[in-house]
Coordinates of C-alpha atoms in Angstrom, one line a residue:
M173 CA 37.8 196.4 6.5
S174 CA 39.9 194.2 8.5
L175 CA 38.3 191.1 10.3
I176 CA 41.4 190.7 12.4
V177 CA 40.1 194.2 13.1
L178 CA 36.5 193.0 13.3
S179 CA 36.9 190.5 15.8
I180 CA 38.7 192.8 18.4
P181 CA 35.4 193.1 19.9
L182 CA 34.7 189.1 20.2
F183 CA 38.0 189.0 21.5
F184 CA 37.4 190.9 24.8
V185 CA 34.3 188.3 24.8
L186 CA 36.0 185.9 25.2
M187 CA 39.4 187.1 27.6
G188 CA 36.8 187.8 30.6
A189 CA 35.3 184.1 29.4
E190 CA 38.2 182.7 30.4
W191 CA 38.8 184.6 33.1
V192 CA 35.6 184.0 34.7
A193 CA 35.6 180.3 33.5
G194 CA 39.3 180.4 35.9
R195 CA 37.8 182.2 38.6
L196 CA 35.3 179.1 38.7
R197 CA 38.4 176.7 38.8
G198 CA 40.0 178.5 41.6
R199 CA 42.4 179.6 39.0
R200 CA 44.7 182.7 38.6
V201 CA 44.3 183.0 34.2
F202 CA 45.6 186.5 34.8
R203 CA 48.4 189.1 34.9
G204 CA 47.4 192.6 34.5
P205 CA 51.2 193.2 33.4
D206 CA 51.7 190.7 31.1
V207 CA 48.1 190.7 30.5
F208 CA 49.4 195.3 29.4
T209 CA 52.4 193.6 27.3
N210 CA 50.0 191.1 25.2
L211 CA 47.9 194.0 24.1
S212 CA 50.1 196.0 24.1
L213 CA 52.2 194.1 20.4
G214 CA 49.0 192.9 19.2
A215 CA 48.2 196.3 18.6
A216 CA 51.7 197.1 17.8
Q217 CA 50.7 195.2 15.0
T218 CA 48.2 196.3 14.0
V219 CA 49.1 199.7 13.4
F220 CA 51.7 198.8 11.8
G221 CA 50.1 196.9 9.7
A222 CA 48.1 199.9 9.0
V223 CA 50.5 201.7 8.2
A224 CA 52.1 199.5 6.0
G225 CA 49.2 197.9 4.2
G226 CA 50.5 198.7 1.2
L227 CA 53.3 197.9 1.3
L228 CA 52.1 194.1 2.3
A229 CA 49.8 193.9 -0.2
G230 CA 51.2 195.3 -3.7
T231 CA 54.0 192.9 -3.4
Y232 CA 50.9 189.4 -3.5
V233 CA 48.7 192.4 -6.3
A234 CA 52.1 192.7 -8.1
L235 CA 52.4 188.9 -8.4
Y236 CA 48.9 188.0 -9.4
S237 CA 49.1 190.2 -12.0
V238 CA 50.8 187.4 -13.5
R239 CA 49.7 185.1 -12.4
L240 CA 49.5 181.3 -13.7
F241 CA 45.9 180.4 -13.1
E242 CA 43.0 181.7 -13.6
I243 CA 41.1 180.7 -10.5
P244 CA 37.2 182.2 -9.4
A245 CA 36.5 183.2 -6.5
T246 CA 32.7 181.6 -6.5
S247 CA 33.9 178.5 -6.8
A248 CA 34.3 176.4 -3.2
G249 CA 37.0 174.0 -4.6
A250 CA 38.7 176.5 -5.1
W251 CA 38.3 177.8 -1.9
V252 CA 39.9 174.8 -0.2
A253 CA 42.8 174.4 -2.0
L254 CA 43.2 178.5 -0.6
F255 CA 42.4 177.1 3.2
L256 CA 45.3 174.4 2.0
G257 CA 47.5 176.2 1.7
T258 CA 47.3 179.0 3.2
D259 CA 47.9 176.6 5.9
F260 CA 50.4 175.0 4.2
C261 CA 52.3 178.6 4.1
Y262 CA 51.9 179.2 7.8
Y263 CA 53.4 176.6 8.7
W264 CA 55.9 177.1 6.5
F265 CA 57.6 180.4 7.6
H266 CA 56.3 179.6 11.4
R267 CA 59.4 176.9 11.1
V268 CA 61.6 178.9 9.7
S269 CA 61.4 181.6 12.3
H270 CA 61.8 179.5 14.7
R271 CA 65.2 178.0 13.3
T272 CA 66.4 181.2 11.4
H273 CA 67.8 184.0 13.6
L274 CA 66.0 186.7 11.0
G275 CA 62.6 184.8 11.8
W276 CA 63.2 185.0 15.4
M277 CA 63.6 188.5 15.1
G278 CA 60.4 189.6 14.4
H279 CA 58.3 186.0 15.8
A280 CA 60.3 185.9 19.2
P281 CA 57.9 189.1 20.6
H282 CA 55.2 186.3 20.2
H283 CA 57.0 183.4 23.2
Q284 CA 58.2 186.1 25.5
S285 CA 54.9 185.7 28.0
E286 CA 55.3 183.7 30.6
D287 CA 51.6 182.8 31.1
F288 CA 48.8 180.9 28.5
N289 CA 46.5 182.6 28.0
L290 CA 43.8 184.3 24.8
S291 CA 46.1 187.5 25.5
V292 CA 48.6 185.4 24.5
A293 CA 46.9 184.6 21.5
L294 CA 47.3 189.4 20.7
R295 CA 50.3 189.1 21.6
Q296 CA 53.1 189.9 17.8
G297 CA 55.7 191.0 17.0
P298 CA 55.2 194.1 15.7
V299 CA 57.0 193.8 11.9
Q300 CA 56.9 190.4 11.6
P301 CA 54.7 190.6 8.9
L302 CA 57.5 191.7 6.2
F303 CA 59.3 188.2 7.4
S304 CA 54.8 186.2 7.0
R305 CA 54.0 187.8 4.0
A306 CA 56.8 186.2 2.0
F307 CA 56.0 182.8 2.0
Y308 CA 52.5 183.5 1.3
L309 CA 53.2 184.5 -2.3
P310 CA 53.4 181.9 -4.4
L311 CA 49.1 181.9 -3.7
A312 CA 49.5 185.3 -6.0
L313 CA 51.0 183.3 -8.0
V314 CA 48.9 180.6 -8.7
G315 CA 46.8 183.0 -9.1
F316 CA 44.4 183.6 -5.9
P317 CA 42.0 187.1 -6.0
P318 CA 43.8 188.6 -3.2
A319 CA 40.3 189.8 -1.5
M320 CA 40.0 185.8 -1.4
F321 CA 43.7 185.2 0.4
A322 CA 43.3 188.1 2.5
T323 CA 40.5 186.6 3.4
A324 CA 41.5 183.4 4.3
V325 CA 44.4 184.2 6.4
A326 CA 42.4 186.5 8.8
L327 CA 39.9 183.2 9.0
N328 CA 43.5 181.1 9.2
T329 CA 44.9 184.1 12.0
L330 CA 41.2 184.0 13.6
Y331 CA 41.5 180.4 14.4
Q332 CA 44.5 180.2 16.1
F333 CA 43.2 182.4 18.9
W334 CA 40.8 179.6 20.7
V335 CA 44.1 177.7 21.5
H336 CA 45.6 179.6 24.1
T337 CA 44.5 178.0 26.4
E338 CA 45.5 176.6 29.2
L339 CA 41.8 175.7 30.5
I340 CA 40.8 173.5 27.5
D341 CA 41.7 169.9 27.8
R342 CA 42.9 167.2 25.1
L343 CA 39.9 166.4 22.2
G344 CA 39.7 163.0 21.4
P345 CA 40.2 162.2 17.9
L346 CA 40.3 165.7 16.3
E347 CA 43.9 165.9 18.3
W348 CA 44.7 163.8 15.0
V349 CA 44.1 166.7 12.7
F350 CA 43.2 170.0 14.0
V351 CA 45.7 172.1 16.2
T352 CA 43.8 172.5 19.2
P353 CA 45.4 173.8 23.2
S354 CA 46.9 171.4 24.3
H355 CA 49.3 171.6 21.0
H356 CA 49.6 175.1 21.1
R357 CA 50.9 174.8 24.8
V358 CA 54.1 172.4 23.6
H359 CA 54.4 175.1 21.0
H360 CA 55.0 177.8 23.5
A361 CA 57.1 175.8 25.7
C362 CA 61.0 176.6 26.6
N363 CA 61.4 173.4 28.1
G364 CA 63.9 171.1 26.0
R365 CA 61.6 168.6 24.8
Y366 CA 59.2 170.4 23.3
L367 CA 60.9 173.3 21.3
D368 CA 60.1 174.1 17.7
K369 CA 56.9 171.5 18.0
N370 CA 53.6 171.9 16.1
H371 CA 54.2 174.9 14.1
G372 CA 50.8 174.2 12.4
A373 CA 48.3 177.5 12.2
M374 CA 44.7 174.7 11.7
L375 CA 46.0 172.0 10.9
I376 CA 48.4 169.5 13.1
V377 CA 48.9 167.7 10.3
W378 CA 52.1 169.1 8.6
D379 CA 53.3 168.5 12.1
R380 CA 53.0 164.6 11.6
L381 CA 53.7 165.2 8.5
F382 CA 57.4 166.3 8.7
G383 CA 58.6 165.9 12.1
T384 CA 57.9 167.7 14.0
F385 CA 55.3 166.7 16.6
E386 CA 55.6 167.2 20.2
P387 CA 52.3 165.9 21.9
E388 CA 51.9 167.1 25.1
R389 CA 53.8 164.5 28.4
E390 CA 54.9 167.5 31.0
P391 CA 54.1 170.3 32.3
V392 CA 54.7 172.9 30.1
T393 CA 57.0 176.3 31.0
Y394 CA 56.1 179.1 29.2
G395 CA 58.2 181.7 27.8
T396 CA 61.6 182.2 25.9
V397 CA 65.2 180.0 26.7
E398 CA 66.2 183.2 28.0
P399 CA 63.9 185.0 30.0
V400 CA 63.3 188.5 28.7
R401 CA 62.7 190.5 32.5
T402 CA 60.3 193.0 31.1
F403 CA 56.9 194.5 30.8
N404 CA 57.8 196.8 29.0
P405 CA 56.0 196.2 25.2
L406 CA 58.8 198.8 23.2
R407 CA 61.8 197.3 24.9
A408 CA 59.6 193.6 24.1
A409 CA 59.7 194.3 20.8
W410 CA 63.4 195.3 20.2
R411 CA 65.4 193.0 22.6
P412 CA 65.3 190.3 20.3
F413 CA 66.8 192.6 17.2
G414 CA 69.8 193.4 19.7
E415 CA 70.3 189.8 20.9
A416 CA 70.8 189.1 17.7
W417 CA 72.9 191.7 16.7
S418 CA 75.4 192.3 19.3
L419 CA 76.0 188.3 18.5
M420 CA 76.7 189.1 15.1
R421 CA 78.3 192.3 15.4
R422 CA 80.9 190.2 18.4
T423 CA 81.2 187.1 15.6
P424 CA 85.1 187.5 14.0
R425 CA 84.7 186.1 10.3
F426 CA 83.4 188.2 7.7
W427 CA 81.3 184.5 6.3
D428 CA 79.9 183.5 9.2
K429 CA 78.5 187.7 9.7
L430 CA 76.1 186.4 7.0
R431 CA 75.2 183.2 7.3
F432 CA 74.5 184.0 11.0
W433 CA 71.1 185.6 10.2
F434 CA 69.9 182.5 8.3
M435 CA 71.3 180.4 12.0
P436 CA 69.0 179.1 14.2
P437 CA 68.4 181.0 16.9
E438 CA 70.8 178.9 19.2
W439 CA 74.1 178.5 16.6
M440 CA 77.1 180.6 18.1
P441 CA 79.5 181.7 15.7
P442 CA 83.0 180.4 15.7
G443 CA 84.4 183.0 18.2
V444 CA 81.8 182.4 20.3
T445 CA 81.4 181.9 23.8
D446 CA 78.0 182.8 24.9
A447 CA 76.8 179.3 27.4
H448 CA 72.5 178.8 26.7
V449 CA 70.9 177.9 30.7
P450 CA 68.3 175.1 31.0
V451 CA 65.5 175.7 31.5
E452 CA 64.7 174.3 34.8
P453 CA 60.5 173.1 35.2
G454 CA 58.9 175.5 37.3
R455 CA 61.1 178.7 36.3
A456 CA 60.2 182.1 38.4
R457 CA 57.7 184.1 36.9
Y458 CA 59.0 187.7 36.3
E459 CA 57.2 190.2 38.1
V460 CA 56.4 193.9 38.9
S461 CA 55.2 195.5 41.8
P462 CA 53.8 199.0 40.9
S463 CA 52.5 201.5 42.9
R464 CA 49.1 202.0 43.6
R465 CA 49.0 205.8 41.6
G466 CA 50.2 203.3 38.5
V467 CA 47.9 201.4 37.8
L468 CA 45.7 204.2 38.4
Y469 CA 47.0 205.9 36.0
L470 CA 48.3 202.5 34.0
A471 CA 43.9 201.9 34.1
V472 CA 43.1 205.3 32.7
V473 CA 46.0 206.4 30.9
G474 CA 46.1 203.5 29.2
V475 CA 42.7 202.4 28.7
L476 CA 42.4 206.4 26.8
T477 CA 45.0 204.7 24.2
L478 CA 43.8 201.9 23.2
G479 CA 41.0 203.1 22.2
V480 CA 42.6 206.3 20.9
T481 CA 44.1 203.1 18.8
V482 CA 41.6 201.4 17.5
L483 CA 39.8 204.4 16.7
F484 CA 42.9 204.5 14.0
L485 CA 42.2 200.9 13.4
F486 CA 39.0 201.3 12.6
K487 CA 40.1 205.5 10.5
G488 CA 43.5 205.1 9.9
G489 CA 42.7 203.6 5.9
A490 CA 41.4 207.0 5.6
L491 CA 44.8 208.8 6.2
S492 CA 47.7 210.6 4.5
G493 CA 50.8 208.7 4.8
P494 CA 52.5 211.3 6.6
W495 CA 49.7 211.3 9.3
K496 CA 49.8 207.8 9.8
L497 CA 53.3 208.1 11.0
A498 CA 53.0 210.6 12.7
F499 CA 50.3 208.5 14.5
A500 CA 52.3 205.2 14.7
A501 CA 55.2 207.9 16.4
W502 CA 53.5 208.5 19.0
F503 CA 51.8 204.7 19.7
L504 CA 55.8 203.9 19.4
A505 CA 56.0 206.6 22.7
S506 CA 53.4 204.8 24.3
L507 CA 54.4 201.8 24.2
G508 CA 57.5 202.6 26.2
G509 CA 56.0 205.5 28.0
L510 CA 52.6 202.8 29.8
G511 CA 55.9 200.1 29.8
G512 CA 58.5 202.7 32.7
V513 CA 55.4 203.4 34.5
L514 CA 54.1 199.4 34.5
E515 CA 58.5 199.3 35.6
G516 CA 58.6 202.0 37.9
R517 CA 60.9 204.0 35.7
P518 CA 61.7 207.5 36.6
W519 CA 62.2 209.2 33.1
A520 CA 58.4 207.3 32.1
R521 CA 56.7 210.6 33.8
W522 CA 58.8 212.6 31.4
V523 CA 58.6 210.9 28.3
E524 CA 54.5 210.6 28.7
A525 CA 54.5 214.3 29.8
A526 CA 55.2 214.8 26.1
R527 CA 53.2 212.7 24.9
L528 CA 50.1 213.1 26.5
A529 CA 50.2 216.7 24.6
M530 CA 50.1 215.6 21.5
V531 CA 47.1 213.6 22.7
P532 CA 45.1 217.0 20.6
L533 CA 46.5 216.2 17.7
A534 CA 46.8 212.2 17.4
L535 CA 42.7 213.7 17.5
L536 CA 42.8 215.8 15.2
S537 CA 44.6 213.0 13.2
L538 CA 41.7 211.0 13.1

């Protein structure tokens, strides 16, 4: 069982503690629609991992079979080296995911929220692991066993959860070595001076060494440079892919179409004239006003859907491939339908009716 899945109850406990701490300080930490989208996208990536787990792990195992060294999992020194190696690989994945269209498509959903709280840590690009796992493959070739690697990556990911908060100020000397909430607030900002800075997961030393460090100097505006303007998880996840595909199609020259995927997100191919609007500090956040009936529906059906999904995450490993794919399709319909209800879309009721009719089948599959 994945350490991330086992940590789900702890995530909710800590989010509750953050909400209480915010209330005591007179601050509104969470907005319901944003939290819904964050949790939905986090669940989507976890469901994707459960469905494609064999593919993601298989490449690592294949390279490990031709490893250069035998590294014992009982060695304390090996664990230290692995934690450093995992963090180093994550830094380069994270940096490349911000500086290429190919990487940004999968990573962008994590940055779309215009809030900054612990629920944002759970907001992930559903298919991002297809890109990120490639950066860890050298660790397999060196000889770190798959189970050892899986533990190190999970702990590296768990560390990143707590740095997604505005309620923790700077932490003195720790700021020189470790990634802190202050560093990560900068990373999630779309202010000009903060863009593409502080990519580290656990250690900030990589950013200091490779010139991507920026301290927190001015008030932060969160979100992407061009705001996504939706709380529908399915639309939010698709948005960066749709934008990149549209831009690539409008690129006149074949060579530019090819190199487009490896150029920075702000790069405009010759012959394309889309304008990037500078981000103003204090930019108004996207809001929706769902009806009381819609809020009640989301509260009840959304929680039940989340419950069924968590049940799948705990039991999905024993399911056959077709059942996993069927559940994933039902889950995608859930994201689109519930997001449509939240935003008051007329078509949402038909999507919800169809996918709720499939709930008994989804439960039988588990």
